[in-house]
Short mmCIF file of C-alpha atoms in Angstrom, two decimals:
data_model
loop_
_atom_site.label_atom_id
_atom_site.label_comp_id
_atom_site.label_asym_id
_atom_site.label_seq_id
_atom_site.Cartn_x
_atom_site.Cartn_y
_atom_site.Cartn_z
CA MET A 362 -60.98 -43.45 32.79
CA ARG A 363 -64.28 -45.20 33.47
CA GLU A 364 -66.02 -43.62 36.81
CA GLU A 365 -65.86 -47.00 38.44
CA PHE A 366 -61.95 -45.99 39.32
CA GLY A 367 -63.02 -42.26 39.61
CA PRO A 368 -60.50 -39.42 38.82
CA THR A 369 -57.01 -39.91 38.54
CA LEU A 370 -54.03 -38.66 40.17
CA PRO A 371 -53.55 -35.74 38.50
CA GLU A 372 -56.91 -35.44 37.47
CA VAL A 373 -57.35 -34.44 42.11
CA VAL A 374 -53.22 -32.59 42.64
CA GLY A 375 -54.84 -30.35 39.77
CA GLY A 376 -57.90 -29.71 41.45
CA ARG A 377 -56.88 -29.29 44.47
CA LEU A 378 -54.26 -26.89 43.14
CA GLY A 379 -56.21 -25.21 40.65
CA VAL A 380 -54.13 -26.51 37.13
CA PRO A 381 -55.12 -27.54 34.75
CA VAL A 382 -54.09 -31.48 33.92
CA ARG A 383 -52.78 -31.21 31.11
CA THR A 384 -49.89 -29.42 33.23
CA ILE A 385 -49.81 -31.99 35.59
CA TRP A 386 -48.71 -34.14 33.46
CA ARG A 387 -45.82 -32.73 31.52
CA VAL A 388 -44.34 -32.14 35.11
CA LEU A 389 -44.78 -35.87 35.86
CA ALA A 390 -43.21 -36.49 32.07
CA ALA A 391 -40.64 -34.66 33.15
CA VAL A 392 -39.93 -35.48 36.11
CA GLY A 393 -39.67 -39.35 34.77
CA VAL A 394 -37.34 -38.77 32.02
CA LEU A 395 -35.27 -36.67 34.61
CA VAL A 396 -35.26 -40.50 37.18
CA VAL A 397 -34.09 -41.69 33.70
CA LEU A 398 -31.17 -39.96 33.39
CA VAL A 399 -30.06 -39.92 36.64
CA LEU A 400 -30.02 -43.40 36.56
CA VAL A 401 -28.59 -43.75 33.02
CA TRP A 402 -25.52 -41.27 34.40
CA LEU A 403 -25.19 -44.06 37.71
CA ALA A 404 -24.80 -46.74 35.57
CA PHE A 405 -22.24 -45.81 32.55
CA VAL A 406 -20.81 -42.37 33.73
CA ARG A 407 -20.16 -42.95 37.20
CA GLY A 408 -19.25 -46.49 36.43
CA THR A 409 -18.39 -49.09 39.47
CA PRO A 410 -18.01 -48.38 42.54
CA GLY A 411 -13.80 -49.05 42.46
CA GLN A 412 -13.66 -48.50 39.27
CA ALA A 413 -13.07 -46.08 36.61
CA GLY A 414 -13.37 -45.81 32.93
CA VAL A 415 -10.25 -44.14 30.79
CA VAL A 416 -10.82 -42.91 26.86
CA VAL A 417 -8.10 -42.72 24.69
CA ARG A 418 -9.01 -40.37 21.68
CA GLY A 419 -6.60 -40.71 17.94
CA PRO A 420 -3.74 -41.49 16.53
CA VAL A 421 -5.78 -45.59 17.39
CA THR A 422 -8.83 -43.98 20.07
CA PHE A 423 -10.03 -46.82 22.30
CA ASN A 424 -11.71 -46.67 25.41
CA LEU A 425 -11.02 -49.42 28.95
CA ILE A 426 -11.53 -50.13 32.68
CA HIS A 427 -9.70 -50.31 35.60
CA THR A 428 -10.03 -50.60 39.01
CA ASP A 429 -8.50 -48.48 42.06
CA ALA A 430 -5.16 -50.59 42.63
CA LEU A 431 -3.97 -49.39 39.02
CA HIS A 432 -3.52 -45.48 39.10
CA ARG A 433 -2.69 -43.22 35.76
CA VAL A 434 0.20 -41.65 34.17
CA ALA A 435 2.09 -39.88 32.40
CA PRO A 436 2.77 -41.67 29.04
CA ARG A 437 7.02 -42.00 28.08
CA SER A 438 7.57 -41.25 24.66
CA GLY A 439 5.10 -43.44 22.45
CA GLU A 440 3.36 -44.59 24.72
CA THR A 441 -0.07 -43.11 24.71
CA LEU A 442 -2.06 -44.83 27.76
CA ARG A 443 0.02 -45.31 31.20
CA LEU A 444 -1.42 -47.43 34.21
CA GLN A 445 0.65 -48.94 37.11
CA THR A 446 0.42 -50.29 41.22
CA THR A 447 1.80 -47.58 43.21
CA ALA A 448 1.38 -50.10 46.43
CA GLY A 449 2.35 -53.45 45.90
CA PRO A 450 4.74 -55.09 43.96
CA PRO A 451 5.41 -53.00 40.37
CA GLN A 452 2.70 -53.54 37.31
CA SER A 453 2.52 -51.57 34.20
CA PHE A 454 -0.15 -51.66 31.28
CA ALA A 455 0.50 -49.32 28.23
CA VAL A 456 -0.48 -49.38 25.62
CA ARG A 457 0.89 -47.58 21.39
CA PRO A 458 -0.02 -47.00 18.85
CA LEU A 459 0.48 -50.25 15.89
CA ARG A 460 0.88 -49.22 12.43
CA LEU A 461 0.70 -53.40 10.45
CA ALA A 462 2.95 -53.44 6.72
CA PRO A 463 0.80 -53.54 4.51
CA TYR A 464 0.16 -57.09 4.12
CA LYS A 465 -1.80 -59.96 2.06
CA GLY A 466 -4.26 -62.51 3.97
CA ASP A 467 -6.16 -63.43 7.07
CA VAL A 468 -4.56 -60.26 10.07
CA SER A 469 -4.08 -63.31 12.16
CA ALA A 470 -0.85 -64.15 9.36
CA ALA A 471 0.61 -60.95 9.92
CA LEU A 472 0.56 -60.60 13.29
CA THR A 473 2.31 -63.34 13.49
CA LEU A 474 5.49 -63.08 11.13
CA LEU A 475 5.31 -58.78 13.44
CA SER A 476 5.47 -60.95 16.20
CA ALA A 477 9.27 -62.69 16.04
CA ARG A 478 10.26 -59.77 14.80
CA LEU A 479 9.13 -57.73 18.00
CA ILE A 480 10.82 -60.86 20.44
CA ARG A 481 14.27 -59.88 19.21
CA GLN A 482 13.92 -57.01 20.13
CA MET A 483 12.11 -57.48 22.89
CA GLY A 484 15.95 -59.64 23.56
CA ALA A 485 17.90 -56.43 22.90
CA GLN A 486 15.29 -53.83 24.92
CA TYR A 487 14.38 -55.97 28.04
CA PRO A 488 17.32 -57.54 30.29
CA GLY A 489 17.14 -61.02 31.22
CA PHE A 490 14.02 -61.64 28.17
CA LEU A 491 13.46 -64.87 28.07
CA TRP A 492 10.10 -66.19 25.29
CA ARG A 493 8.22 -68.26 27.32
CA GLY A 494 5.55 -68.09 24.75
CA ASP A 495 3.30 -66.89 22.24
CA GLY A 496 0.26 -67.53 19.96
CA ARG A 497 -3.94 -66.21 18.68
CA VAL A 498 -6.54 -64.14 21.52
CA ASN A 499 -9.00 -63.31 21.00
CA ILE A 500 -10.10 -60.05 22.84
CA ASN A 501 -14.23 -59.50 22.90
CA LYS A 502 -14.33 -60.28 19.57
CA GLN A 503 -11.26 -58.94 18.12
CA PRO A 504 -8.33 -60.85 16.80
CA GLY A 505 -5.31 -60.22 17.62
CA TYR A 506 -1.77 -62.10 19.44
CA GLN A 507 0.03 -62.47 22.37
CA ILE A 508 4.20 -62.30 23.54
CA VAL A 509 5.20 -64.44 26.37
CA PHE A 510 7.86 -63.87 28.07
CA GLN A 511 9.87 -63.16 31.25
CA THR A 512 12.56 -60.11 32.18
CA ARG A 513 13.93 -58.24 35.45
CA ILE A 514 13.37 -54.90 36.47
CA GLY A 515 14.38 -53.26 39.30
CA GLY A 516 15.95 -56.59 41.26
CA ARG A 517 13.51 -58.41 39.87
CA THR A 518 11.49 -61.28 38.03
CA THR A 519 9.56 -59.89 36.84
CA TYR A 520 7.06 -61.66 33.94
CA GLY A 521 5.63 -60.50 30.21
CA LYS A 522 2.98 -60.50 28.09
CA ARG A 523 2.14 -57.92 25.03
CA VAL A 524 -0.48 -58.28 23.55
CA LEU A 525 -1.26 -56.95 19.65
CA LEU A 526 -4.31 -56.14 19.34
CA VAL A 527 -7.03 -54.75 15.90
CA ALA A 528 -10.61 -54.04 15.58
CA GLY A 529 -11.06 -56.69 13.00
CA PRO A 530 -10.39 -58.96 10.43
CA ASP A 531 -12.88 -57.00 8.29
CA PRO A 532 -12.44 -55.65 6.32
CA PRO A 533 -8.42 -56.60 7.09
CA PRO A 534 -6.96 -53.70 10.26
CA SER A 535 -3.51 -51.18 9.05
CA THR A 536 -4.10 -49.48 12.59
CA GLY A 537 -4.14 -51.23 15.90
CA LEU A 538 -3.06 -50.56 19.24
CA ASP A 539 0.20 -52.07 21.20
CA ILE A 540 0.46 -54.03 24.78
CA THR A 541 3.16 -54.47 26.67
CA MET A 542 2.28 -55.56 30.53
CA LEU A 543 4.22 -56.00 33.30
CA SER A 544 3.67 -57.37 36.14
CA ALA A 545 6.61 -58.28 39.22
CA ARG A 546 6.05 -62.05 40.14
CA SER A 547 4.43 -62.68 43.75
CA PRO A 548 1.87 -64.98 45.25
CA ALA A 549 -0.78 -63.60 42.65
CA ILE A 550 1.40 -63.59 39.41
CA PRO A 551 4.09 -66.53 40.53
CA ARG A 552 3.82 -67.48 37.04
CA ALA A 553 4.72 -65.88 32.73
CA ASP A 554 0.75 -66.15 31.60
CA ALA A 555 -0.39 -64.89 35.47
CA VAL A 556 -0.20 -61.72 34.14
CA ALA A 557 -4.13 -60.12 33.27
CA ALA A 558 -5.28 -63.40 33.97
CA ASN A 559 -5.74 -62.13 37.89
CA GLY A 560 -4.68 -58.92 39.60
CA ALA A 561 -4.05 -56.10 38.30
CA LEU A 562 -4.08 -55.90 34.83
CA LYS A 563 -7.05 -57.77 34.98
CA THR A 564 -10.02 -56.00 34.22
CA PRO A 565 -8.09 -52.86 31.59
CA LEU A 566 -6.56 -55.92 29.68
CA ARG A 567 -10.53 -57.75 29.52
CA SER A 568 -12.25 -54.62 29.22
CA VAL A 569 -9.94 -52.68 26.58
CA ARG A 570 -11.80 -52.51 23.14
CA PHE A 571 -12.28 -50.39 20.01
CA GLY A 572 -14.04 -46.75 19.56
CA THR A 573 -15.15 -44.41 22.77
CA LYS A 574 -18.11 -46.84 23.20
CA ARG A 575 -18.57 -49.43 25.99
CA PRO A 576 -20.53 -52.19 25.46
#
């Protein structure tokens, strides 16, 4: 320290308290580390007010964020996660592990072939099932394929999207996520393609990632 600038704060405090300057510097360093840890906790652990993070471990590990409009409930048979609304028009977000049969070539082609079989199964599963479209999707640089459909649940017209998502094309994946989203028709969800584009299901779909870490 140049003389014209005078003593440093640790030197002044140390002189008044009779504490070595080195000890003062150590205390200041510890306080700095504590401040950083608190900021990290506020940003990544506590999360944004009105939102909650979910980590699901195995058989296919993934994480996502959802708003207070959705609540985590007990998964149904075969599911590893289920979120649903408790007020307003019913909406749900259910995740099952996806296992692909052995295939050759691009995973998107394998998902396209799989979707054709799933559409036939869904016709028998959902009352009044109507296919509204299907095609490739990409969520957070994770390739997938979606089926858009319409059904009737509890006497209400309900729109749905089923998204088959894998971690990436290389190396060729054999597992992924099978996500089914259902939304009763409402002003916010007036048609099938609005599912997860508007409303409570938008945040979990756009935030889903494989593994436990957020970006």
